[in-house]
Amino acid sequence: MSFPDVAASGTRLELQAVSRLKGVTSKSYVGCIKNLEISRSTFDLLRNSYGVRKGCTLEPVRSVSFLKGGYMELPPKSLSPESELLATFATKNSSGIILAALGQHGEKQGRRQAPGSSQPFLSIMLIEGHIEVHVNPGDGTSLRRALLHAPTGTFGDGQEHSISLIRSGRIITVQLDETTPVEMKLGPAAEGRTINVSNLYIGGVPAGEGTPMLKMRSSFHGCIRNLIWNMELLDFTSATGYEQVDLDTCLLSERPKLVLHEEDGELPPEPQPLPSPGLCAVDRAPEYVPNAHQFGLTEGSHFVLPFNQLAVRRRLSVQLRIRTFASSGLIYYMAHQNQVDYAALQLHEGRLHFMFDLGKGRTKVSHPALLSDGQWHTVKTEYFKKKGFMMVDNQESAMVTTVGDATTLDVEGRLYLGGLPSEYRARNIGNVTHSIPACIGEVTVNGKQLGKDNAESAFAVSRCYAAAQKGTFFEGSGYAALVKEGYKVQSDLNITLEFRTSSENGVLLGISSTKVDAIGLELVNGKLLFHVNNGAGRITATYEPKAPNTLCNGKWHTLKANKSKHRVVLIIDGNAVRAESPHTQSTSADTNNPIYVGGYPADVKQNCLSSQTSFRGCLRKLTLIKGPQVQFYDFSRAFDLQGVFPHSCPGTES
């Protein structure tokens, strides 16, 4: 069977796995395919597919699952005298290679070494439930080993564990989770020596590859993710080779296989498992609305779309579809260079206001319909023959006569959609100039459709979820940073928020300092932890739900965290847990760092968080209360956003 060349246009698809046809096996393909034709018949790649998503956004892959033996080879990374390595793994097996960094065989001057004795290498292995780290700097000295035992008896317990390896000259320090670090000391000749790596493997090594000093050759079975080498979070799509791996997943066992039906030759649809007691909700990839875009990710979110300015001089008709939960924001704007003539559509207190000026005074048309219901609405604004009006879902406003005797609208041929660039100042339309947190699509000016492909400018605009609800989506790879000048927790603080997730682990919030003072909120193995350190040691209030994994069931949960001097209270869905420091004289957490929500950068220290796992899910209604001061935080106003999409959360309300 031959496949014709892929055409240059059409639907783009991201393919993360391939179906298995009878008699055909292959490594999973990661990438995009579009316009597939076989014998002049076009195939819908979404029908009867497994691991296939609509759209073609190639994003970094930070996780990989090893379920059938196998390995992944990454571009080599050397271990310099000052370097560090971080990784997270989870498995239910007791043994397997987590990482093997192998160097070239070498010879010491004048005499040949025993096999493997001068080959530099580093290996991290799970052996009978404990972790062994082996290092040979390649200086001809003996192998160095570190052994780390699990407090619960085994690291193969199906939970996530984080390993860190830090090299400082001759000293290599290894730590698992929050257990006591273990040190190895290299020989004197290794003080300034770089351990050069020619092959970097994770999850296993190829058959016949590896030094004789590798204590075991069994492949890892489970998930490895968030591999950080010298502050660089590695992208697994850069792999130079791999076998029997499942990219962009974090699985401990194989997914249900698709079975080929002999009688009809067709593959059944992907199974749709439902959450069962004790299991987290299934995290499904969101679907998107075609030809529509989400605005409001920042205050300056916008498109600039060109149109024929001469066509609107005597008649302007703008139509669009919009969906929003917001009560205010700028939907569109156009103006002359001097801003004397202009037209704008704003949402204020949930209602639409259409304003335009032909140069002799402002005319304003308002509509009584409430738009902030999260439903799709069709909106049309029009001026023609000294009259202006607006329609919402075919419901027409009152007709308004234009102010003054001018008869033409002289504007530049640029429609600012969804908001304005940060450097642009609209002078005559009041205070509602920030980007509208809304999904907008099907925009026409005088009947001519305007699209993203012709945009002169685009900033902080994303795709629209097919099903959406109030909230901000954290995709599990980043964070939102608020209060750049630093937030002072001090003696008393109340934090409230709502969250929904399908993950057992993730950072919710952290505020720290250059010392030890800090507070933190995080999900760890299905429990919710509230940490506080006033400078005299960390205290933790731990909420453990009665039913396992209640907090990762994909439903909304309310959180209230109260710090009152040396006492803390954590309330989840009305259930309270408490903790108290014995150091009653230590009452103030003297923090001065920004508020990090959903995660934090790799180079930022957090003194009251045990995990670096970014939160995946949705947050909303984040409020910090200090006495009479109540501060609600809008994520679109964060000074740093990574992997966070404000004002829209995929899925229906639950």
CSV table of N, CA and C in Angstrom, one decimal, residues 343-393:
chain,number,residue,atom,x,y,z
A,343,ALA,N,-15.4,54.3,16.5
A,343,ALA,CA,-16.5,53.5,16.8
A,343,ALA,C,-16.0,52.4,17.8
A,344,ALA,N,-16.8,52.0,18.8
A,344,ALA,CA,-16.4,51.1,19.8
A,344,ALA,C,-17.6,50.3,20.3
A,345,LEU,N,-17.3,49.0,20.7
A,345,LEU,CA,-18.3,48.2,21.4
A,345,LEU,C,-17.7,47.8,22.7
A,346,GLN,N,-18.4,48.1,23.8
A,346,GLN,CA,-17.9,47.8,25.1
A,346,GLN,C,-18.9,47.0,25.9
A,347,LEU,N,-18.4,46.1,26.8
A,347,LEU,CA,-19.3,45.5,27.8
A,347,LEU,C,-19.0,46.1,29.1
A,348,HIS,N,-20.1,46.6,29.8
A,348,HIS,CA,-20.0,47.3,31.1
A,348,HIS,C,-21.2,46.9,31.9
A,349,GLU,N,-20.8,46.3,33.1
A,349,GLU,CA,-21.8,45.8,34.1
A,349,GLU,C,-22.7,44.8,33.4
A,350,GLY,N,-22.1,44.0,32.5
A,350,GLY,CA,-22.8,42.9,31.9
A,350,GLY,C,-23.6,43.2,30.7
A,351,ARG,N,-23.7,44.5,30.3
A,351,ARG,CA,-24.5,44.9,29.2
A,351,ARG,C,-23.6,45.6,28.1
A,352,LEU,N,-24.1,45.6,26.9
A,352,LEU,CA,-23.4,46.1,25.7
A,352,LEU,C,-23.7,47.6,25.5
A,353,HIS,N,-22.6,48.3,25.1
A,353,HIS,CA,-22.8,49.7,24.8
A,353,HIS,C,-22.0,50.0,23.5
A,354,PHE,N,-22.7,50.4,22.5
A,354,PHE,CA,-22.1,50.8,21.2
A,354,PHE,C,-22.0,52.3,21.1
A,355,MET,N,-20.7,52.8,20.9
A,355,MET,CA,-20.5,54.2,20.8
A,355,MET,C,-19.8,54.5,19.5
A,356,PHE,N,-20.2,55.6,18.9
A,356,PHE,CA,-19.5,56.1,17.7
A,356,PHE,C,-19.6,57.6,17.6
A,357,ASP,N,-18.6,58.2,16.9
A,357,ASP,CA,-18.5,59.6,16.8
A,357,ASP,C,-18.1,59.9,15.4
A,358,LEU,N,-18.9,60.7,14.6
A,358,LEU,CA,-18.6,61.1,13.2
A,358,LEU,C,-17.8,62.4,13.2
A,359,GLY,N,-17.4,62.8,14.4
A,359,GLY,CA,-16.6,64.0,14.4
A,359,GLY,C,-17.3,65.2,15.0
A,360,LYS,N,-18.6,65.1,15.4
A,360,LYS,CA,-19.4,66.2,15.9
A,360,LYS,C,-20.0,65.9,17.3
A,361,GLY,N,-19.6,64.8,17.9
A,361,GLY,CA,-20.2,64.4,19.2
A,361,GLY,C,-20.5,62.9,19.2
A,362,ARG,N,-20.4,62.4,20.4
A,362,ARG,CA,-20.6,60.9,20.6
A,362,ARG,C,-22.0,60.5,20.6
A,363,THR,N,-22.3,59.4,19.9
A,363,THR,CA,-23.6,58.8,19.9
A,363,THR,C,-23.5,57.4,20.7
A,364,LYS,N,-24.4,57.1,21.6
A,364,LYS,CA,-24.3,55.9,22.4
A,364,LYS,C,-25.6,55.1,22.3
A,365,VAL,N,-25.4,53.8,21.9
A,365,VAL,CA,-26.5,52.9,21.9
A,365,VAL,C,-26.3,51.8,22.9
A,366,SER,N,-27.3,51.5,23.7
A,366,SER,CA,-27.2,50.5,24.8
A,366,SER,C,-28.2,49.4,24.5
A,367,HIS,N,-27.9,48.2,25.0
A,367,HIS,CA,-28.9,47.1,24.8
A,367,HIS,C,-29.2,46.5,26.2
A,368,PRO,N,-30.4,46.1,26.5
A,368,PRO,CA,-30.8,45.6,27.8
A,368,PRO,C,-30.3,44.2,28.1
A,369,ALA,N,-30.0,43.4,27.1
A,369,ALA,CA,-29.7,42.0,27.3
A,369,ALA,C,-28.4,41.9,28.2
A,370,LEU,N,-28.5,40.9,29.1
A,370,LEU,CA,-27.3,40.6,29.9
A,370,LEU,C,-26.5,39.5,29.1
A,371,LEU,N,-25.2,39.8,29.0
A,371,LEU,CA,-24.3,39.0,28.1
A,371,LEU,C,-23.4,38.0,28.9
A,372,SER,N,-23.3,38.2,30.2
A,372,SER,CA,-22.3,37.5,31.0
A,372,SER,C,-22.8,36.2,31.5
A,373,ASP,N,-23.4,35.4,30.7
A,373,ASP,CA,-23.9,34.1,31.1
A,373,ASP,C,-23.2,32.9,30.6
A,374,GLY,N,-22.0,33.1,29.9
A,374,GLY,CA,-21.3,32.0,29.4
A,374,GLY,C,-21.9,31.3,28.2
A,375,GLN,N,-22.9,31.9,27.6
A,375,GLN,CA,-23.5,31.3,26.5
A,375,GLN,C,-23.1,32.1,25.2
A,376,TRP,N,-23.3,31.5,24.0
A,376,TRP,CA,-23.0,32.1,22.8
A,376,TRP,C,-24.1,33.1,22.4
A,377,HIS,N,-23.7,34.3,22.0
A,377,HIS,CA,-24.6,35.3,21.5
A,377,HIS,C,-24.1,35.9,20.2
A,378,THR,N,-25.1,36.2,19.3
A,378,THR,CA,-24.8,36.9,18.1
A,378,THR,C,-25.1,38.4,18.3
A,379,VAL,N,-24.0,39.2,18.0
A,379,VAL,CA,-24.2,40.7,18.3
A,379,VAL,C,-23.9,41.4,16.9
A,380,LYS,N,-24.8,42.4,16.7
A,380,LYS,CA,-24.6,43.2,15.5
A,380,LYS,C,-24.8,44.7,15.8
A,381,THR,N,-23.8,45.5,15.5
A,381,THR,CA,-23.9,47.0,15.7
A,381,THR,C,-23.9,47.6,14.3
A,382,GLU,N,-24.6,48.7,14.2
A,382,GLU,CA,-24.8,49.4,12.9
A,382,GLU,C,-25.1,50.8,13.0
A,383,TYR,N,-24.4,51.6,12.1
A,383,TYR,CA,-24.9,53.0,11.9
A,383,TYR,C,-25.1,53.2,10.4
A,384,PHE,N,-26.2,53.9,10.1
A,384,PHE,CA,-26.5,54.2,8.7
A,384,PHE,C,-27.5,55.3,8.6
A,385,LYS,N,-27.2,56.3,7.8
A,385,LYS,CA,-28.1,57.4,7.6
A,385,LYS,C,-28.5,58.1,8.9
A,386,LYS,N,-27.5,58.5,9.6
A,386,LYS,CA,-27.7,59.2,10.9
A,386,LYS,C,-28.4,58.5,12.0
A,387,LYS,N,-28.5,57.1,11.9
A,387,LYS,CA,-29.1,56.3,12.9
A,387,LYS,C,-28.1,55.2,13.3
A,388,GLY,N,-28.3,54.9,14.6
A,388,GLY,CA,-27.5,53.8,15.2
A,388,GLY,C,-28.3,52.8,16.0
A,389,PHE,N,-28.0,51.6,15.9
A,389,PHE,CA,-28.8,50.6,16.6
A,389,PHE,C,-27.9,49.3,16.9
A,390,MET,N,-28.4,48.4,17.7
A,390,MET,CA,-27.7,47.2,18.0
A,390,MET,C,-28.7,46.1,18.1
A,391,MET,N,-28.2,44.8,17.7
A,391,MET,CA,-29.0,43.6,17.9
A,391,MET,C,-28.2,42.6,18.6
A,392,VAL,N,-28.9,41.9,19.6
A,392,VAL,CA,-28.4,40.8,20.3
A,392,VAL,C,-29.3,39.6,20.1
A,393,ASP,N,-28.9,38.6,19.4
A,393,ASP,CA,-29.7,37.4,19.2
A,393,ASP,C,-31.0,37.8,18.6
